[in-house]
Backbone as a ProteinNet text record, in pm:
[ID]
protein_1_A
[PRIMARY]
XXXXXXXXXXXXXXXXXXXXXXXXXXXXXXXXXXXXXXXXXXXXXXXXXXXXXXXXXXXXXXXXXXXXXXXXXXXXXXXXXXXXXXXXXXXXXXXXXXXXXXXXXXXXXXXXXXXXXXXXXXXXXXXXXXXXXXXXXXXXXXXXXXXXXXXXXXXXXXXXXXXXXXXXXXXXXXXXXXXXXXXXXXXXXXXXXXXXXXXXXXXXXXXXXXXXXXX
[TERTIARY]
-12850.9	-12933	-12857.2	-12862	-12796.9	-12888.2	-12869.5	-12953.7	-12884	-12933.2	-12873.4	-12920.2	-12833.1	-12868.8	-12959.8	-13047.4	-13120	-13025.4	-13078.2	-12995.5	-12914.6	-12805.3	-12712.9	-12776.9	-12863.6	-12923.4	-13014.8	-13086.4	-13176.8	-13097.7	-12985.9	-12900.1	-12849.2	-12800.2	-12747.2	-12854.7	-12974.7	-13084.6	-13122.3	-13126.5	-13161.6	-13055.8	-12929	-12821.2	-12819.3	-12841.3	-12843	-12954.6	-13071.3	-13183.4	-13148.6	-13082.4	-13044.6	-12940.4	-12848.2	-12747.7	-12813.5	-12907.3	-12976.2	-13056.3	-13117.3	-13188.4	-13092	-12974.6	-12875.9	-12826	-12802.9	-12759.9	-12868.8	-12994.1	-13105.4	-13106.8	-13069.7	-13067.1	-12950.3	-12838.6	-12715.5	-12688.5	-12756.7	-12731.2	-12849.4	-12827.8	-12938.2	-13006.8	-13138.2	-13214.6	-13197.5	-13147.1	-13121.6	-13252.1	-13262.4	-13379.3	-13328.9	-13342.6	-13278.8	-13335.8	-13456.7	-13520.4	-13498.7	-13436.5	-13404.6	-13273.1	-13246.6	-13128.9	-12998	-12966.3	-12839	-12844.5	-12965.5	-12980.6	-12954.9	-13002.1	-12978.4	-12830.3	-12760.6	-12616.1	-12547.7	-12586.1	-12528.3	-12560.4	-12684.4	-12726.6	-12645.6	-12627.3	-12553.1	-12409.5	-12345.5	-12208.3	-12205.4	-12296.8	-12299	-12326.1	-12422.5	-12456.5	-12339.9	-12276.8	-12161.8	-12048.6	-12024.1	-11919.2	-11954.1	-12080.4	-12121.7	-12112.5	-12153.5	-12142.2	-11996.5	-11908.3	-11765.9	-11718.1	-11767.6	-11727.6	-11776.4	-11901.9	-11958.1	-11881.4	-11846.9	-11771.1	-11631.1	-11566.9	-11429.4	-11419.5	-11514.7	-11512.4	-11649.5	-11687.8	-11822.2	-11843	-11963.1	-11991.8	-12005.3	-11980.4	-12001.5	-12151.4	-12191.9	-12334.8	-12416	-12350.9	-12426	-12424.5	-12362	-12350.2	-12486.3	-12505	-12629.9	-12633.4	-12742.7	-12755.3	-12736.1	-12803.8	-12800.9	-12661.5	-12593.6	-12459.2	-12363.1	-12376.3	-12288.8	-12312.6	-12440.5	-12474.3	-12432.6	-12456.6	-12419.5	-12268.9	-12195	-12048.7	-11996.5	-12046.6	-12000.1	-12044.1	-12170.3	-12223.3	-12146.5	-12114.3	-12039.8	-11901.6	-11835.4	-11701	-11705.6	-11807.7	-11821	-11842.4	-11928.8	-11953.4	-11827.1	-11752.8	-11626.8	-11530.9	-11526.6	-11437.4	-11484.6	-11616.5	-11667.4	-11620.1	-11635.3	-11595	-11446.1	-11367.4	-11222.5	-11175.5	-11238.8	-11183.3	-11253	-11377.6	-11453.5	-11460.1	-11424.3	-11431.7	-11531.5	-11636.4	-11734.5	-11684.9	-11685.3	-11635.7	-11734.4	-11737.3	-11817.9	-11743.8	-11812.8	-11758.2	-11624	-11607.6	-11485.1	-11369.3	-11396.6	-11294.1	-11211.4	-11084.7	-10995.6	-11000.2	-11003.7	-11013.1	-10894.4	-10778.6	-10658.5	-10672.1	-10747.5	-10765.6	-10844	-10951.9	-11034.2	-10960.1	-10882.7	-10805.1	-10701.4	-10640.6	-10540.9	-10604.4	-10723.1	-10791	-10833.8	-10885.2	-10926.8	-10807.6	-10693.6	-10572.5	-10527.8	-10539.3	-10502.6	-10590.1	-10720.3	-10812.6	-10777.9	-10751.1	-10718.5	-10588.2	-10486.8	-10355	-10352.9	-10445.1	-10444.5	-10557.1	-10635.4	-10753.7	-10717.1	-10606.9	-10567	-10535.7	-10451.7	-10415.2	-10532.3	-10610.8	-10724.2	-10824.4	-10856.8	-10957.8	-10908.3	-10777.6	-10719.9	-10653.9	-10674.2	-10608.8	-10663.9	-10576.3	-10624.6	-10690.3	-10807	-10877.2	-10897.1	-10949.1	-10961.4	-11050.6	-11168.5	-11260.5	-11199.5	-11126.5	-11060.8	-10950.2	-10879.7	-10773.2	-10830.6	-10940.8	-11004.4	-11052.1	-11108.5	-11154.5	-11039.5	-10924.8	-10809.7	-10764.8	-10771	-10732.9	-10838.4	-10965.8	-11072.4	-11048.9	-11015.9	-10989.4	-10873.7	-10771.8	-10657.6	-10700.4	-10785.3	-10836	-10914.6	-11002.9	-11085.8	-11000.1	-10892.5	-10806.1	-10739.4	-10729.7	-10672.6	-10780.6	-10906.4	-11021.6	-11054.1	-11017.5	-11062.9	-11193.1	-11305.4	-11434.6	-11522.8	-11484.2	-11570.9	-11520.4	-11612.6	-11577.7	-11471.4	-11491.3	-11390.3	-11368.6	-11475.6	-11458.6	-11378	-11411	-11340.6	-11193.7	-11166.9	-11028.6	-10949.1	-11012.8	-10943.3	-10909.3	-11004.9	-10979.5	-10868.6	-10875.4	-10774.4	-10636	-10629.8	-10501.9	-10444.1	-10528	-10480.8	-10441.5	-10518.8	-10483.1	-10349.5	-10327.9	-10201.4	-10082.4	-10098	-9990.3	-9972.7	-10082.6	-10072.7	-10000.1	-10028.1	-9961.8	-9811.1	-9772.5	-9629.7	-9566.7	-9642.1	-9592.8	-9564.8	-9657.1	-9642.6	-9528.8	-9489.5	-9381.4	-9247	-9236.4	-9109.5	-9096.7	-9200.1	-9197	-9218	-9178	-9181	-9320.8	-9407.7	-9542.1	-9642	-9769.7	-9875.2	-9875.9	-9847.8	-9849.1	-9741	-9622.8	-9515.1	-9549.9	-9606	-9646.1	-9751.9	-9844.7	-9950.7	-9893.5	-9797.7	-9737.3	-9672	-9601.3	-9537.4	-9641.8	-9745.2	-9850.9	-9923.4	-9952.7	-10022.6	-9938.3	-9807.1	-9718.9	-9711.2	-9736.2	-9726.2	-9815.4	-9947.4	-10037.3	-10030.3	-9989.8	-9987.2	-9888.3	-9783.4	-9684.8	-9749	-9833	-9901.7	-10003.9	-10074.3	-10174.5	-10108.4	-9995.6	-9924.4	-9881.3	-9834.9	-9795.4	-9915.5	-10029.8	-10151.6	-10199.2	-10189.2	-10227.8	-10139.3	-10010.3	-9917.3	-9951.2	-9979.6	-10011.3	-10144.6	-10241.3	-10371	-10355.2	-10275	-10254.2	-10178.3	-10095.2	-10017.9	-10103.7	-10227.4	-10316.1	-10349.7	-10331.7	-10359.4	-10267.1	-10156.3	-10062.3	-10090.9	-10186.4	-10219.3	-10328.3	-10308.8	-10407	-10492.2	-10618.7	-10704.3	-10780.8	-10842.3	-10931.3	-10859.3	-10931.1	-10886.5	-10983.5	-11105.3	-11208.7	-11260.8	-11257.6	-11315.5	-11445.8	-11555.4	-11687.3	-11743.1	-11757.6	-11808.3	-11960	-12012.2	-12155.5	-12211.9	-12343	-12415.1	-12417.9	-12426.8	-12425.5	-12538.1	-12651.6	-12764.6	-12734.7	-12639	-12606.5	-12556.8	-12494.4	-12440.7	-12549	-12674.3	-12782.7	-12860.4	-12817.5	-12888.9	-12813.4	-12863.6	-12803.5	-12659	-12625	-12486.6	-12394.1	-12438.4	-12358.1	-12349	-12449.6	-12454.3	-12395.6	-12343.5	-12294.8	-12178.3	-12112.1	-12001.3	-12051.1	-12181	-12235.3	-12254.4	-12212.7	-12237	-12366.1	-12443.2	-12567.6	-12539.9	-12629.3	-12613.1	-12636.9	-12582.8	-12593.3	-12738.9	-12766.8	-12902.8	-12981.5	-12930.8	-13004.8	-12977.4	-12876.2	-12842.8	-12899.6	-12988.3	-13050.5	-13162.2
-884.8	-774.4	-698.1	-567	-486	-370.3	-316.7	-207.7	-135.9	-18.5	60.5	9	17.6	-24.6	77.4	31.6	124.2	175.6	238.1	288	174.2	210.7	110.4	3	43	-56.3	-150	-96.4	-180	-276.3	-228.2	-313.6	-430.7	-401	-506.6	-608	-558.3	-648.4	-737	-678.3	-755.1	-860.6	-821.1	-915.6	-1028	-992.8	-1094.1	-1194.5	-1145.3	-1234.3	-1331.3	-1281	-1366.3	-1469.8	-1429.8	-1524	-1635.9	-1601.3	-1703.7	-1797.2	-1742.5	-1827.6	-1924.9	-1874.3	-1959.1	-2069.2	-2035.8	-2137.2	-2242.5	-2198.1	-2292.4	-2391.7	-2344.7	-2431.7	-2529.2	-2486.2	-2563.7	-2656.4	-2633.8	-2715.3	-2808.1	-2939.5	-3034.2	-3013.4	-2999.6	-2989.7	-2860.3	-2757	-2630.7	-2565.1	-2536.7	-2468.5	-2351.6	-2232.7	-2115.6	-2074.4	-2123.1	-2079	-2175.4	-2291.4	-2383	-2339.6	-2383.3	-2332.8	-2342.6	-2461.1	-2472.2	-2399	-2387.3	-2309.6	-2162.5	-2112.4	-1971.8	-1945.1	-2042.1	-2026.8	-2012.7	-2099.6	-2096.1	-1964.3	-1918.9	-1792.5	-1676.2	-1673.9	-1564.1	-1557.5	-1674.1	-1677	-1628.5	-1681.5	-1645.9	-1497.2	-1442.7	-1301.3	-1212.1	-1244.1	-1164.3	-1171.2	-1291.4	-1306.2	-1230.5	-1236	-1168	-1016.5	-964.5	-820.6	-775.9	-858.2	-825.1	-822.2	-917.3	-924.8	-802.5	-763.9	-647.1	-520.7	-509.1	-391.8	-389.5	-507.1	-514.8	-510.7	-575.2	-582	-544.7	-418.8	-376.7	-395.9	-435.1	-454.4	-320.4	-320.9	-199.3	-173.3	-49	-14.9	-92.5	-138.5	-204.6	-357	-412.5	-557.7	-621.9	-739.6	-813.3	-872.8	-848.3	-896.5	-1047.2	-1120.3	-1265.7	-1320.2	-1265.5	-1312.4	-1285.5	-1168.5	-1132.2	-1225.8	-1249	-1337	-1481	-1527.4	-1663.8	-1684.9	-1588.5	-1598.7	-1612.2	-1526.2	-1532.5	-1661.6	-1701.2	-1819.8	-1945.5	-1959.6	-2077.2	-2080.9	-1967.8	-1961.8	-1981.7	-1928.2	-1943.4	-2089.7	-2157.8	-2299.5	-2382.7	-2350.6	-2421.5	-2402.4	-2279.9	-2252.8	-2321.7	-2329.7	-2403.7	-2548.5	-2609.4	-2749.5	-2768.3	-2668.7	-2678.3	-2643.4	-2543.9	-2483.5	-2518.3	-2567.4	-2590.7	-2739.8	-2774.3	-2913.3	-2923	-3002	-3024.8	-3137.3	-3113.4	-3214.9	-3232.9	-3354	-3381.2	-3332.2	-3328.8	-3267.6	-3326.9	-3456.9	-3521.3	-3512.6	-3468	-3466.9	-3338.6	-3351.7	-3236.9	-3138.5	-3191.3	-3105	-3010.1	-3054.1	-2970.4	-2842.8	-2849.8	-2731.8	-2624.6	-2666.1	-2570.5	-2517.1	-2604.3	-2560.5	-2456.2	-2475.9	-2381	-2245.2	-2247.1	-2120.9	-2049.3	-2125.4	-2065.1	-2002.8	-2069.1	-2015.4	-1887.1	-1885.5	-1766.1	-1647.4	-1671.1	-1564.3	-1512.2	-1604	-1564.4	-1485.5	-1532.8	-1469.9	-1331.7	-1306.6	-1178.5	-1085.3	-1125.1	-1046.4	-904.5	-889.7	-757.2	-663	-708.4	-624.1	-606.7	-712.3	-706.8	-599.7	-595.4	-501.1	-356.9	-338.2	-203.8	-167.8	-251	-229.2	-102.5	-9.4	113.3	82.9	139.8	123.4	-24.6	-100	-244.6	-281.8	-220.2	-258	-230.9	-119.9	-89.2	-190.5	-231.5	-330.6	-463.7	-506.1	-631.7	-622.8	-509	-491.8	-505.6	-450.1	-459.9	-604.8	-681.4	-822.8	-900.7	-867.2	-929.3	-902.3	-778.8	-744	-826.2	-848.2	-928.8	-1072.5	-1127.2	-1263	-1272	-1176.6	-1177.8	-1163	-1086.4	-1065	-1193.3	-1293.5	-1422.9	-1531.2	-1486.3	-1575.8	-1660.6	-1613.7	-1678.7	-1610	-1668.6	-1601.4	-1652	-1759.2	-1824.7	-1801.2	-1764.3	-1732	-1621.9	-1517.8	-1412.5	-1337.7	-1311.1	-1240.4	-1323.7	-1451.6	-1539.9	-1554.2	-1575.5	-1591.2	-1462.6	-1348.9	-1221.4	-1200	-1228.6	-1212.5	-1306.4	-1432.1	-1529	-1489.9	-1440.5	-1399.3	-1280.3	-1182.2	-1064.2	-1100	-1186.2	-1230.5	-1305.6	-1384.9	-1457.1	-1363.1	-1253.8	-1155.2	-1082.4	-1054.9	-992.3	-1083.1	-1212.3	-1307	-1308.3	-1311.3	-1308.8	-1176.3	-1069.4	-936.9	-928.1	-977.5	-966.2	-1051.9	-1155	-1241.5	-1168.6	-1057.2	-984.1	-882.8	-874.4	-777.7	-848.3	-782	-843.4	-846.7	-756.9	-750.5	-704.3	-728.9	-681.4	-529.2	-465.7	-319.7	-260.6	-320.4	-272.2	-296.5	-414.3	-445.6	-347.5	-310.4	-217.1	-79.6	-33.1	97.9	99.5	-6.7	-14.9	-27.4	-104.4	-125.2	4.7	82.2	208.8	307.8	292.2	380.2	345.4	217.5	176	54.5	71.4	-42.9	-95.4	-9.3	-49.7	-163.1	-171	-277.6	-414.4	-426.4	-553.1	-581.7	-478.3	-496	-542.7	-484	-524.7	-670.9	-712.1	-852	-944.6	-902	-982.6	-991.4	-881.4	-881.4	-977.6	-972.4	-1062.8	-1208.2	-1237	-1374.7	-1418.5	-1327.3	-1359.9	-1397	-1320.3	-1349	-1479.6	-1515.9	-1639.6	-1764.2	-1747.1	-1862.5	-1929.7	-1858.4	-1919.3	-2037.6	-2045.1	-2156.1	-2271.6	-2252.7	-2355.2	-2446.2	-2575.2	-2671.8	-2722.5	-2752.4	-2814.5	-2715.7	-2765.7	-2683.6	-2568.6	-2458.8	-2345.4	-2318.5	-2372.9	-2351.7	-2486.9	-2509.1	-2629.5	-2588.9	-2651.6	-2614.6	-2729.8	-2707.7	-2812	-2819.2	-2937.8	-2952.4	-3070.7	-3069.5	-3182.6	-3295.3	-3417.5	-3532.4	-3525.9	-3467.7	-3459.6	-3371.8	-3279.5	-3187.9	-3263.8	-3379.9	-3455.1	-3490.7	-3500	-3540.5	-3421.1	-3299.3	-3180.1	-3113.3	-2996.7	-2928.6	-2889.3	-2852.3	-2814.6	-2933.2	-3049.8	-3169.1	-3209.6	-3174.3	-3215	-3111.2	-3002.2	-2895.9	-2942	-3048.9	-3100.1	-3168.2	-3199.4	-3264.3	-3162.1	-3196.2	-3110.4	-3156.3	-3064.1	-3103.3	-3195	-3290.5	-3379.7	-3304.1	-3355.3	-3289.1	-3263	-3139.4	-3102.9	-3040.1	-3047.8	-2993.2	-2845.5	-2791.2	-2651.8	-2559.3	-2611	-2527.2	-2444.8
6444.1	6494.1	6601.4	6597.7	6699.6	6736.2	6856.7	6902.9	7015.7	7048.5	7155	7290	7390	7524.2	7590.8	7679.9	7766.2	7873.8	7977.9	8087.3	8148.2	8217.7	8268.1	8353.5	8447.7	8536.7	8460.2	8362.8	8283.7	8195.8	8142.9	8061.5	8143.8	8265.4	8350.7	8386.6	8416.8	8452.2	8334.7	8217.1	8097.5	8067.4	8074.4	8047.3	8150.3	8277.4	8382.7	8359.9	8319.8	8291.2	8179	8077.1	7964.7	8006.4	8094.1	8142.8	8222	8309.9	8388.7	8298.7	8194.9	8099.3	8032.8	7999.8	7932.8	8025.6	8152.2	8248.3	8267.1	8268.7	8282.5	8167.1	8049	7931.6	7934.8	7994.5	7984.7	8102.7	8217.1	8335.7	8359.8	8357.8	8378.8	8513.7	8512.5	8636.2	8712.4	8647.7	8716.6	8760.6	8891.1	8947.1	9029.7	8975.5	9034.8	9169.4	9205.3	9329.3	9445.7	9421.1	9529.7	9594.6	9720.4	9793.3	9716.8	9663.4	9592.9	9459	9403.2	9281.2	9306.1	9421.3	9456.2	9477.5	9537.2	9554.4	9419.4	9327	9193.5	9124	9139.1	9078.9	9135.1	9267.2	9329.2	9277.9	9267.8	9217	9072.3	8991.2	8849.3	8829	8902.2	8885.5	8926.9	9040.4	9083.3	8981.4	8929.4	8829	8701.3	8663.2	8540.6	8556.3	8671.2	8695.6	8690.1	8745.7	8738.4	8593.8	8515.1	8374.6	8297.4	8320.7	8251.6	8289.9	8418.7	8463.3	8402.7	8399	8351.4	8199.6	8132.4	7986.4	7931.7	7945.2	7903.3	7753.7	7715.5	7573	7501.8	7375	7296.8	7285.9	7265	7262.9	7159.7	7053.6	6946.8	6955.2	7059.8	7066.9	7092.1	7039.9	7059.2	7200.1	7272.3	7409.7	7419.9	7333.7	7342.1	7316.1	7217.8	7186.6	7301.8	7362	7474.1	7592.4	7626.1	7737.9	7709.4	7586.5	7549.5	7559.8	7509.7	7510.2	7652.5	7741.8	7879.7	7947.1	7930.3	7998.2	7959.6	7832.2	7788	7851.9	7853.7	7911.2	8062.5	8128.3	8273.2	8310.4	8235.9	8262.7	8240.5	8136.7	8112.7	8229.9	8282.5	8394.7	8522.2	8541.5	8657.8	8650.2	8534.4	8518.4	8544.2	8507.1	8522.4	8663.1	8725.2	8846.3	8977	8971.3	9094.3	9124.1	9246.1	9290.6	9405.2	9386.1	9491.7	9581.2	9711.1	9804.2	9918.4	9971.3	10089.1	10212.8	10324.5	10445.3	10487	10471	10519.8	10420.4	10299.2	10195.8	10198.3	10162.5	10143.2	10259.6	10381.3	10499.3	10508.9	10460.6	10469.8	10387.4	10276.9	10191.6	10266.3	10331.7	10405.2	10527.6	10592.3	10708.4	10667.5	10551.7	10502.4	10474.5	10413.7	10383.4	10511.4	10606.6	10733.7	10805.6	10796.8	10859.4	10789.2	10656.6	10580	10619.7	10630.9	10670.2	10809.1	10900.1	11037.3	11043	10972.8	10978.2	10912.9	10821.1	10748.9	10791.3	10890.4	10927.3	10972	11044.4	11094.1	10977.9	10885.6	10771.7	10675.3	10658	10565	10607.1	10734.3	10783	10780.5	10764.3	10764.7	10631.7	10531.3	10402	10336.2	10295.9	10230.4	10095.4	10072.8	9945	9910.5	10006.3	9989.1	9871.4	9861.1	9753.3	9616.7	9604.3	9477.2	9446.9	9550.9	9532.3	9484.6	9546.7	9506.3	9361.7	9323.6	9185.3	9086.2	9119.6	9029.9	9013.4	9121.5	9112.8	9033.9	9053.7	8974	8825.7	8791.9	8651.8	8595.7	8678.2	8633.9	8606.3	8692.1	8671.3	8540.9	8519.6	8399.1	8273.8	8284.1	8167.7	8120.3	8209.9	8170.4	8169.2	8154.9	8137.1	8259.4	8378.2	8501.3	8541.4	8502.6	8512.5	8625.5	8690.2	8788.1	8930.4	9021	9159.3	9163.1	9084.6	9073.5	9204.6	9279.1	9406.5	9505.6	9515.1	9607.8	9569.6	9441.1	9396.7	9416.5	9390.9	9410.2	9557.1	9644.6	9787.7	9834.3	9793.2	9835.5	9784.7	9661.4	9604.1	9679.1	9707.5	9780.1	9923.2	9986.5	10121.6	10120.4	10017.2	10007.3	10001.4	9927.4	9920	10052.6	10120.7	10252.6	10351.2	10342	10431.7	10406.5	10278.9	10246.2	10290	10276.5	10313	10462.8	10544	10688.9	10742.7	10667.4	10713.1	10719.2	10648.3	10644.8	10758.6	10843.3	10952.9	11086.8	11193.3	11325.5	11386	11341.1	11398.4	11293.6	11321.8	11232.9	11225.8	11338.4	11343.1	11252.5	11255.7	11168.7	11022	10994.3	10857.1	10808.1	10896	10857.7	10825.4	10904.1	10877.1	10739.5	10707.2	10575.9	10464.8	10492.1	10393	10361.2	10463.3	10442.5	10363.3	10370.8	10295.3	10148.2	10115.6	9975.3	9948.8	9956.4	9932.8	9790.1	9696.7	9556.4	9531.4	9612.1	9594.1	9613.9	9716.6	9742.8	9633.5	9589.6	9484.4	9355	9321	9199.4	9207.8	9325.2	9342.9	9328.1	9383.4	9373	9228.6	9155.4	9014	8934.8	8960.9	8892.4	8922.8	9050.4	9088.9	9028.6	9022.5	8963.1	8815.9	8744.4	8602.4	8581.6	8678.4	8665.4	8683.4	8732.2	8749.9	8617.2	8507.4	8377	8349.7	8422.1	8404.3	8500	8590.7	8690.2	8635.2	8646.8	8599.3	8715.3	8686.8	8786.5	8872.2	8980.8	9063.9	9134.3	9147.3	9227.8	9342.3	9331	9432	9477.7	9609	9667.6	9734.8	9694.3	9744.3	9826.3	9955.7	10044.9	10033.5	10003.7	9979.2	10055.9	10070.3	10126.7	10024.3	10071.8	9980.9	9878.4	9916.4	9823.5	9702.5	9717.9	9608.9	9486.3	9509	9395.7	9294.8	9342.6	9253.1	9199	9233.9	9189.6	9076.2	9034.3	8919.6	8944.3	9069.2	9096.8	9076.7	9120.5	9100.6	8955.4	8876.9	8736.3	8641.5	8696.3	8609.2	8522.7	8566.2	8486	8359.4	8354.8	8237	8125.6	8008.3	7893	7824.4	7768.2	7701.9	7584.4	7565.5	7451.6	7322.7	7216.8	7086.8	7051.8	7014.6	6977.3	7088.9	7216.5	7329.1	7351.7	7285.5	7309.5	7204.2	7126.5	7023.8	7084.2
[MASK]
+++++++++++++++++++++++++++++++++++++++++++++++++++++++++++++++++++++++++++++++++++++++++++++++++++++++++++++++++++++++++++++++++++++++++++++++++++++++++++++++++++++++++++++++++++++++++++++++++++++++++++++++++++++++

């Protein structure tokens, strides 16, 4: 079955609703209105909106098929790329990220056309099927390139002058690095959670539905 889409906002709302329904079916105990459920919903919706923007469906595509296709791939990527950790675990990973944010804050806040740059990196991630936590991965990738960029100059101010003259060079490097993530195995996102989360839907997302439950 195929049909024409309504207006853009209505299409997005309809597709998002179908995606959330699909996640509810595929994640054991998923409750979208509880705190950790809302977190999961926010990540999924942002990722889905990025996907629709980057790879819009044709006007005649079936809503359910489009939503199902994305939801299955997103869940697979969550299982592959997201690692849930307790507060005391993997502290070095969080410390490294916090240091990256701090070291790049000056250039980040002054980056020309920042939102457009992040979108381009998001598109690069999606092009290699990195569909989960796309905003976070895009930001981290771009910040990583900014950090490498600033190391070649004596001060943040000098780095900013050069950056403003040719921001596309950094964006191109970030796009290349984003696409290279397809060769990286294992987690890319570490998510710090409360111990109780292990027993909720977020903790159970690694479980695949038993045969016959996805009908």
